[in-house]
Amino acid sequence: MASSVSNPSSRLARWREDHASQLSDLRRGLFRFARNRLSLLGLWIVVAMLAVAVTGSTWVPFPGDTLGDVHMDNRLQPPNATHWFGTDDAGRDVFTRVIVATRTSFQVGLIILGVAISIGVTLGAVAGYVGGTPNQIIMRLTDVMLTFPGIFLPMALAAALGRGMVPAMLALSVTWWPGYCRLVEAQMLKVREEDFVAGARAIGASRWRVIFRHILPNTLTAIVVKASMDFGFAVLALASLGFIGIGIQPPEPDWGSMIALGRRFMPGAWWISTFPGLFMFVMVLGFNLLGDGLRDLLDPNATVK
Amino acid sequence: MRELLVDIKALSLEMVTLDGVARVLNGVNLTIHRGDLVGLVGETGCGKSVTAMSIPQLVPQPPARYSGGEVRFLGENVLEKSEEELRRLRSRHIGVVFQDPMTGLNPVFSVEQQMVDALLSKQDLLAATAWGRRWLPSSRMQRRHAQERAIALLRRVGIPEPEKRIHAYPHEFSGGMRQRVLIAMAIAGRPDLLIADEPTTALDVSVQAQILRLIAELVREIDLTVLLITHNIGLVAQLCNRIAVMYAGHVVESGPVRSILREPQHPYTRGLLQAIVTEKTRRGTLQGVPGSVPSLYEPPPGCRFAPRCREARPQCTAALPRSIQTAPDHQVACVLYEE
Amino acid sequence: MLRYLLNRLLWIPVVLILLSLVTFVISRLVPGDPVKLAAGPQARPEQIEKMIEEFGLDRPLPEQYLRYMGGLLQGDWGYSIGNRRAVLPDLLTYFAATLELTVVATVFGLLVGIPLAVVAARWRDRWPDHLSRFVSIGAVSVPVFWIAIVLQLVFGQLLQWLPVSGRFDPRQSYPQSITGILLLDTLLAGNLSGFWTASRYLLLPALCQSLLVIALITRQLRGDLLDMLRKDFVMVARANGIQERILWSRYLMKNAMIATVSMLGFLIGFALGGSVLIEFVFDWPGIGQYATKAALLLDFQVIMGSTLFIGVVVVVVNLFTDLAYRLVDPRIRFS
Amino acid sequence: MKRRLQNPTQALVADFQSGRISRRQFLQTLAMLSGGVALAACAPAAPAAPPAASSAGGITPQVMIYGGSQDIASIDPSDRTDYSINAVMRQMYDRLFRFEGGWPQPIEPGLAQDWSASEDAREWTFQITDQAKFHDGTPLTAEDVAYSYQRTLRAQKQRASLLMGYLDPENVVATDNTTVKMTLKTPYGNFDRLLAFLEQPIVSKKVAMDNDQGGDEGAAYLIDHEAGSGPFAQGNWQIGQVYELEAVPDYWQGWPGAGRLAKVVWRKTEDVATRKTGLLSGDFDMADTISVNDIEEINGTGSHTAEVNFGLLAGYLKMNTQEGPTADPNFRKFLAHSFNRQAFSDSQMGYVKLMTGPLPEGVPGYDPNLEPQYPYDPELAKAFLDQSAYKEGGIDIDFVYVSGLDFEEAAGLILLDELKKYNITLNLVPKNWPDIVGACSAPATGPHIGFIFDQFPPLADTWLVEKYWSGSWDRPTGGSFQACSFYRNADVDLLLDELRVTTDAARAAELVATLQAAIAGEAPDVPIYVSPNVVGYNKRVKGYNYFGDISVDFWRLWMEG
């Protein structure tokens, strides 16, 4: 094998050799993933939804309806050739609003998880690496945060922080981190006993360097799997707050508030809330199927020997 | 000639896994006669357990798949038996002791419940006494009867105060004791054949000897035929009268213990025996077999040992070597003896 | 066992202090002016001052917290600026409704989820497994408030089979409260038609709330069962000739039940979490609805009280499941 | 709108409200009339004559299920907020006056059979009936009346605020068994109307004192127990679960209808769609706060009616006159003329009564011919915009409304759509109500535009003072949401000061007219519409008569079998 480190192909070859077992695990995982039709379905849903989110606002039939146009003379039209999903109480095209809301959902999902993961990983890393009293404090707080079921805590917090999208997202973010904190802490405790960390410390790597270069990458897969499952739940949670009446910012379309609005017009104008709900269901389902598949893929116990 | 109990002929088995199809058994031949104490030795992953578990058909299918050969037990091919016939075969004719006594007992049932169920099952009475019928007077009598037998069996396998201990849960027993319980269950139906799959590997050294002594005693007392799976040749030498050596899904050599220990013929067997430390082993002469076990997914052509064999020659890779009788009752599958 | 219990009990005050701290901090973030709201639009300055003093909002924060804690311990959880009533008695009243819903939903969930998990594990990677996977993932993916609305629409308004809101038929005389749990109250009073009515009102909300339980139990139990199937004792049972039917119905079932008991606290917690939206949609007079209204009204003593109460309930439920688990699992019971 | 003027008292009240007669004339005539009216009202209650008119009509009393949109959490007579609470209090307790007779609210005698004011309108004397008795059988006396007012003034909660400006507890005294005297801190000619509007329930002093816990005057007990003398008594009452009212057949004022109800079950159903469904499916006999979107469907059934009435719940776009672009009157007028009222009316299916000035129709002194009336007029709007500093647009303004209220959101969307043409961005900011109340404390936090509903007694002075007097927001405790325009005009302040204390009806009418014009000219808010009050009921329900409140008066209702 070529010893020249600067040669990229040999570097790649060497990397491949170094990570042969991981690569083969990955191959096996991909095989298993590809064999599972439900996981694939999830992947396709997510890809399709992502495409809709990115391009949606350019091809929807009535883009103005998400920017504040109202057509009071065209209220509550049932689905027809022009308005595939009908119109709402302000005469706006439900199809357009449902499609454009996909983007909002992706954005909020990313932000909520981004913030939650940052907080959770940092606290988890500190707790897991430092140990002792800081660990006790952080983990007890984590336990307490996990004691509150469902959206009780985010609801209270969002209400306290005020109305609108930002407080709602903030509330969800700061109540979502404990899961990640626990995950990272557990992984840290496991990993830090392993040889290569001891090796890295022996050659004089600093504490933080050890954490960021050696330990965190090892917990990454677990975080990715959890995040892929959580994404759908974050979207659901935000929609739930929107449904209750916390965390909406019209005229920006949002599935949760559309469902809440449509509920007033049930059962006559069933289309106002049926379609956003259906879209949300499909998207969350996609992420959950994908996440479930990923978990199988990366779970060492699941691979057949 | 003693009765032929097990006759495995050219048995081939594949495992379908995500990495492809592993050819785990490749034409295995093995015979066990009544009264034999056969030691099946070989490295981890060579197919010992799969061969043995093929007799009571305990290899999960899928992922396993039999692709050729036959397994005859008392003359009948078990591969063709129905699930119910197999169940009877297992309950009455074959006892199995597994490697890990820690997980061999269901942790949430008492030893009594598990033994009584096993005993009743061996008499085909379990279904009739289970669930709703459990409180019928006849069921209760059957269960009481089974309980008495269970206590007797526990006493026989050396569990002190079995009347009390029988009510305990598995976690209250030590590993050795659990293995005794499992042995008691395995011999409860007075089976024709006892398969012991590395029964001592998971135990402390001191306990290992006790368990082996127990098996040896049972063999003597109740005229048991035993197939002992192990990678420990020393153990075989002490306990068994016959040895079968497996390598990568193939029985490379089999014969009486004396004959094989004295004159090992297959190069693999020789390598294996040289790896054993005895008092005669001189310092610096301890050798193993160089190289590693071949991939079962893409096995080398011909003799699977050829890539590691010091005496390999061109015809080794041409075809699978035939089994050759080199001494009375002593077979070896190697081209060295084909001339 | 006793030592364990003692240990757990000693932890509870610590957890409660942390819980109350979290809720206290949240309540002090409340913006706007809840007091002003409480005092009314034409409130005069002296009314507002009187209220601020009553709520102790003019004191330094640590003192406010200590006062709050002191009140909690004496059963004074403050009072609602929304409905002018003391928080704790209301919480207890509303909790009965939530408890009824949650317990029934959990039982529903177990009744559906456990068989689904067993079927999935029994025929792993075959169509029953895929179906159960789809059902369980579908159940967690569906927006619960949406499915609730759809069920109301279908069963209530189109088919007119079931009532869609409230707990009891207004045309029948409302059962006298004994426990506050209508199913129990009607049974205790021997009022079978009342029991039937209450069950009909309970059906749809409980069904919605059980979705999450079904999903969780199916996924978790399926995994547990597959793990168990890999254990040697299954092999031993088979080697002893025990029939598959008996193996599953007797041996694995008990293991599965014990695994379920160990999850029970978690499941009930989840079901409780779902109650916020379910109660909101079905107008179920429970703690979720009480808390939601408080959140919308910035009724901070109620926000604090109901969040804390739910936290306490979860802590207690967890303690009990832990004890139950210790009682049913012989591995722990006898060690 | 319904005006039924058959009854002389009602005709008199209507005359007074429309300013045709002065307050003094009104009071004198009323005093003359009231004896007769009182006699008429009392007649059925006289011990000799069995009271229940229903039995006479031969209509069997029925149980009515009522779908209300709010819970009834507390029934403490001194601490009332929600309409739902007032609705049941009105049934369980008697008050000095009734006004459920129709709309606009005429005062009818209740416990007070007769009343009069001193020349300077500071001393008010009420003659209390000796017929009334509490549900526990004890007779109701003037002492109970005085006590009820004192108790509320001491508790200082909610509705006490309007009263507290005029009265201290010691200013209310019972001079004998049937006379109560109130001495006001400042003169107030409309005090009787204020009292009628406030509907102070008269509680049994004995029950309150018997259940006193640590000086709370029975507050802990009365929160879910009644101690009143009204036509209905408390039935099965479980907070959050069930609220039932049982009729008192021999109620001292009798039953006014051809029949009566046996029992009323208040069934809280917050969701508007569920309330409608419940009504149509027969779960409810009657339901309030029906959505305008459902009116056609309900009326289309043939078996049910949705009745639309317009009371005094008026919606305004209140603009911040102290901060931001809306501090500029031209900009405010630009906004006022930019609001497409027709589109808004369409969004409410036409069930709105658009307003033309600061006062809604129904408040005495309301001027139907006020100028300007802020019609939707883009050209005029543009002209005002050009006079402001924001000709080029390019600014953001906030439109704050109560989250979840679709009609408020619709108004915001309509304005947003229009303002886009001028390169002005309208941010729709949904907030929960407490946030809005908090924000309206001071101009610095007040929204540029807030969509806020006001409701006051039908007294012009209350409407104008609470909304446009600078003292209503420029004070140490901050302003109320009603003063969220933060309007300050020294002339208006002076006129309002005068209006509050004048006892001369003619001068008052003049002041009200001047004030309306002055305020409308500066557009501190855009008066939008009077919100419809929609009650749906099964046609079996008889006797419904709108009287200005969301809920109904069960006393006057009966059902055919």
Coordinates of N, CA, C and O in Angstrom, one line a residue, chain A residues 64-65 67-73 75-76 88-90 92 97 158-164 244-251 260-261 263-268, chain D residues 271-274 276-277 291 293-294 297 343-344 346-349 401 403-407 409-411 413-414 416-417 420 426-433 435:
Chain A
G64 N -50.3 34.2 -3.6 CA -50.7 35.4 -2.8 C -51.5 35.0 -1.6 O -51.5 35.7 -0.6
D65 N -52.2 33.9 -1.6 CA -53.0 33.5 -0.5 C -52.3 33.1 0.7 O -52.8 32.9 1.8
L67 N -49.7 35.2 1.5 CA -49.1 36.4 1.9 C -50.1 37.5 2.3 O -49.7 38.6 2.5
G68 N -51.3 37.1 2.5 CA -52.3 38.0 3.0 C -53.4 38.4 2.1 O -54.2 39.2 2.4
D69 N -53.4 37.8 0.9 CA -54.6 38.1 0.0 C -55.8 37.5 0.6 O -55.8 36.4 1.2
V70 N -56.9 38.2 0.5 CA -58.2 37.6 1.0 C -59.2 37.8 -0.1 O -59.2 38.7 -0.9
H71 N -60.2 36.9 -0.2 CA -61.2 36.9 -1.2 C -62.5 36.6 -0.5 O -63.0 35.5 -0.6
M72 N -63.1 37.6 0.1 CA -64.2 37.4 0.9 C -65.4 37.0 0.1 O -66.4 36.4 0.6
D73 N -65.3 37.2 -1.2 CA -66.5 36.8 -2.1 C -66.4 35.4 -2.5 O -67.2 34.9 -3.2
R75 N -65.6 32.7 -0.3 CA -65.4 31.9 1.0 C -66.0 30.5 0.9 O -67.0 30.3 0.2
L76 N -65.3 29.6 1.6 CA -65.8 28.2 1.8 C -66.3 27.5 0.6 O -67.4 26.9 0.6
D88 N -60.9 28.5 2.2 CA -61.2 28.6 3.6 C -62.1 29.8 3.9 O -62.7 30.4 2.9
D89 N -62.2 30.2 5.1 CA -63.2 31.2 5.4 C -62.8 32.6 5.0 O -63.6 33.6 5.0
A90 N -61.6 32.8 4.5 CA -61.2 34.1 3.9 C -61.1 34.0 2.4 O -60.4 34.8 1.8
R92 N -59.3 31.8 0.8 CA -58.0 31.5 0.3 C -57.9 30.0 -0.1 O -58.6 29.2 0.5
R97 N -52.1 26.8 0.6 CA -51.7 27.0 2.0 C -51.1 25.8 2.6 O -50.1 25.8 3.3
A158 N -44.7 28.1 26.7 CA -45.1 28.9 25.5 C -46.0 30.0 25.9 O -45.9 31.2 25.5
A159 N -47.0 29.6 26.8 CA -48.0 30.6 27.2 C -47.3 31.7 28.0 O -47.6 32.9 27.8
A160 N -46.3 31.3 28.8 CA -45.6 32.3 29.7 C -44.8 33.2 28.8 O -44.6 34.4 29.1
L161 N -44.2 32.7 27.7 CA -43.3 33.5 26.9 C -44.0 34.4 25.9 O -43.4 35.2 25.3
G162 N -45.3 34.2 25.8 CA -46.0 35.1 24.9 C -46.5 34.3 23.7 O -46.2 33.2 23.5
R163 N -47.2 35.0 22.8 CA -47.8 34.4 21.7 C -47.0 34.4 20.5 O -46.1 35.3 20.3
G164 N -47.2 33.5 19.6 CA -46.5 33.6 18.3 C -45.6 32.4 18.1 O -45.4 31.6 19.0
I244 N -54.1 24.5 19.8 CA -54.7 25.1 21.1 C -54.9 26.6 21.0 O -55.8 27.2 21.6
G245 N -54.0 27.2 20.2 CA -54.1 28.6 20.0 C -52.8 29.3 20.5 O -52.8 30.5 20.7
I246 N -51.8 28.5 20.7 CA -50.5 29.1 21.1 C -49.6 28.9 19.9 O -49.4 27.8 19.5
G247 N -48.9 30.0 19.4 CA -47.9 29.8 18.4 C -48.4 29.8 17.0 O -48.0 28.9 16.2
I248 N -49.1 30.7 16.6 CA -49.4 30.9 15.2 C -49.2 32.3 14.8 O -49.3 33.3 15.6
Q249 N -48.9 32.6 13.5 CA -48.6 33.9 13.1 C -49.2 34.1 11.7 O -48.5 33.9 10.7
P250 N -50.4 34.4 11.6 CA -51.0 34.5 10.2 C -50.4 35.8 9.6 O -50.0 36.7 10.3
P251 N -50.4 35.9 8.3 CA -51.1 35.0 7.3 C -50.2 33.8 7.0 O -50.6 33.0 6.2
A260 N -57.3 23.9 13.4 CA -58.1 24.5 14.4 C -59.2 25.4 13.8 O -60.3 25.4 14.2
L261 N -58.8 26.1 12.8 CA -59.7 27.0 12.1 C -60.8 26.2 11.4 O -62.0 26.5 11.6
R263 N -62.0 23.5 12.2 CA -62.9 22.8 13.1 C -64.2 23.6 13.3 O -65.2 23.1 13.6
R264 N -64.1 24.9 13.2 CA -65.2 25.8 13.4 C -66.2 25.6 12.3 O -67.4 25.9 12.4
F265 N -65.7 25.1 11.1 CA -66.6 25.0 10.0 C -67.0 23.5 9.7 O -67.5 23.2 8.6
M266 N -66.8 22.7 10.7 CA -67.2 21.3 10.6 C -68.7 21.2 10.8 O -69.2 21.9 11.6
P267 N -69.3 20.2 10.2 CA -68.8 19.3 9.2 C -69.0 19.9 7.8 O -68.6 19.3 6.8
G268 N -69.7 21.1 7.7 CA -70.0 21.6 6.4 C -68.7 21.8 5.5 O -68.7 21.2 4.5
Chain D
D271 N -66.8 24.4 22.3 CA -66.6 24.4 20.8 C -67.9 24.8 20.1 O -68.9 24.2 20.3
V272 N -67.7 25.8 19.3 CA -68.9 26.4 18.6 C -69.6 25.4 17.7 O -70.8 25.3 17.6
A273 N -68.8 24.6 17.0 CA -69.4 23.6 16.1 C -70.1 22.5 16.9 O -71.2 22.1 16.5
T274 N -69.5 22.1 18.0 CA -70.2 21.1 18.8 C -71.5 21.6 19.4 O -72.5 20.9 19.5
K276 N -73.5 23.8 18.0 CA -74.5 23.7 16.9 C -74.9 22.3 16.7 O -76.1 22.0 16.6
T277 N -74.0 21.4 16.6 CA -74.4 20.0 16.4 C -75.3 19.5 17.5 O -76.2 18.8 17.2
S291 N -72.3 30.4 15.8 CA -71.5 31.1 14.7 C -72.4 31.6 13.6 O -73.4 30.9 13.2
N293 N -71.8 31.5 10.7 CA -71.7 30.6 9.6 C -72.8 29.5 9.6 O -73.0 28.8 8.7
D294 N -73.4 29.3 10.8 CA -74.3 28.2 11.0 C -75.8 28.7 11.0 O -76.7 27.9 11.1
E297 N -77.9 27.2 8.2 CA -78.2 25.8 8.4 C -79.3 25.5 9.4 O -80.2 24.7 9.2
A343 N -66.3 44.1 2.8 CA -65.6 42.8 2.7 C -65.7 42.1 4.1 O -66.0 40.9 4.2
F344 N -65.6 42.9 5.2 CA -65.7 42.4 6.5 C -67.1 41.9 6.8 O -67.3 40.8 7.3
D346 N -69.1 40.8 4.5 CA -69.3 39.6 3.8 C -68.7 38.4 4.5 O -69.2 37.3 4.6
S347 N -67.5 38.7 5.2 CA -66.9 37.6 5.9 C -67.7 37.1 7.0 O -67.5 36.0 7.5
Q348 N -68.6 37.9 7.5 CA -69.5 37.5 8.6 C -70.9 37.2 8.1 O -71.9 37.3 8.8
M349 N -71.0 36.9 6.8 CA -72.2 36.5 6.2 C -73.2 37.7 6.3 O -74.4 37.4 6.2
Y401 N -54.6 41.1 17.8 CA -56.0 40.6 18.1 C -55.9 39.4 18.9 O -54.9 38.8 19.2
S403 N -56.0 35.7 19.7 CA -55.7 34.6 18.9 C -56.8 33.6 19.0 O -57.5 33.4 20.0
G404 N -57.1 33.0 17.8 CA -58.2 32.1 17.7 C -59.6 32.6 17.4 O -60.5 31.9 17.0
L405 N -59.7 34.0 17.4 CA -61.0 34.6 17.0 C -60.9 34.8 15.5 O -60.3 35.7 15.0
D406 N -61.6 34.0 14.8 CA -61.5 34.1 13.3 C -62.0 35.4 12.7 O -61.5 35.9 11.8
F407 N -63.1 36.0 13.4 CA -63.6 37.2 12.8 C -62.6 38.4 13.0 O -62.5 39.2 12.1
E409 N -59.3 37.9 13.0 CA -58.3 37.6 12.1 C -58.7 38.1 10.7 O -57.9 38.6 9.9
A410 N -60.0 37.8 10.4 CA -60.5 38.2 9.1 C -60.4 39.7 8.9 O -60.0 40.2 7.8
A411 N -60.7 40.5 9.9 CA -60.6 41.9 9.8 C -59.1 42.3 9.5 O -58.8 43.1 8.6
L413 N -56.8 40.4 8.1 CA -56.5 40.0 6.7 C -57.0 41.0 5.7 O -56.3 41.3 4.7
I414 N -58.2 41.5 5.9 CA -58.8 42.5 5.0 C -57.9 43.7 4.9 O -57.6 44.3 3.9
L416 N -54.8 44.0 5.9 CA -53.5 43.7 5.3 C -53.5 43.7 3.8 O -52.6 44.2 3.2
D417 N -54.5 43.1 3.3 CA -54.7 43.0 1.8 C -54.7 44.4 1.2 O -54.1 44.7 0.2
K420 N -51.2 46.5 1.5 CA -50.1 46.1 0.6 C -50.0 47.1 -0.6 O -48.9 47.3 -1.1
L426 N -48.7 45.1 7.2 CA -49.4 44.9 8.4 C -49.1 43.6 9.0 O -49.3 42.5 8.4
N427 N -48.5 43.6 10.2 CA -48.1 42.3 10.8 C -49.3 41.9 11.7 O -49.7 42.6 12.6
L428 N -49.8 40.7 11.4 CA -50.9 40.2 12.2 C -50.3 39.6 13.4 O -49.5 38.7 13.3
V429 N -50.6 40.1 14.6 CA -50.0 39.6 15.8 C -51.1 39.0 16.7 O -51.8 39.8 17.5
P430 N -51.4 37.7 16.7 CA -52.4 37.2 17.6 C -51.8 37.1 19.0 O -50.7 36.6 19.1
K431 N -52.6 37.5 19.9 CA -52.1 37.4 21.3 C -53.2 36.8 22.2 O -54.4 36.9 21.8
N432 N -52.8 36.2 23.3 CA -53.9 35.8 24.1 C -54.4 37.1 24.9 O -53.7 38.1 25.1
W433 N -55.6 37.0 25.4 CA -56.2 38.2 25.9 C -55.4 38.8 27.0 O -55.3 40.1 27.0
D435 N -52.3 39.0 27.5 CA -51.2 39.8 26.9 C -51.7 41.1 26.4 O -51.0 42.1 26.5

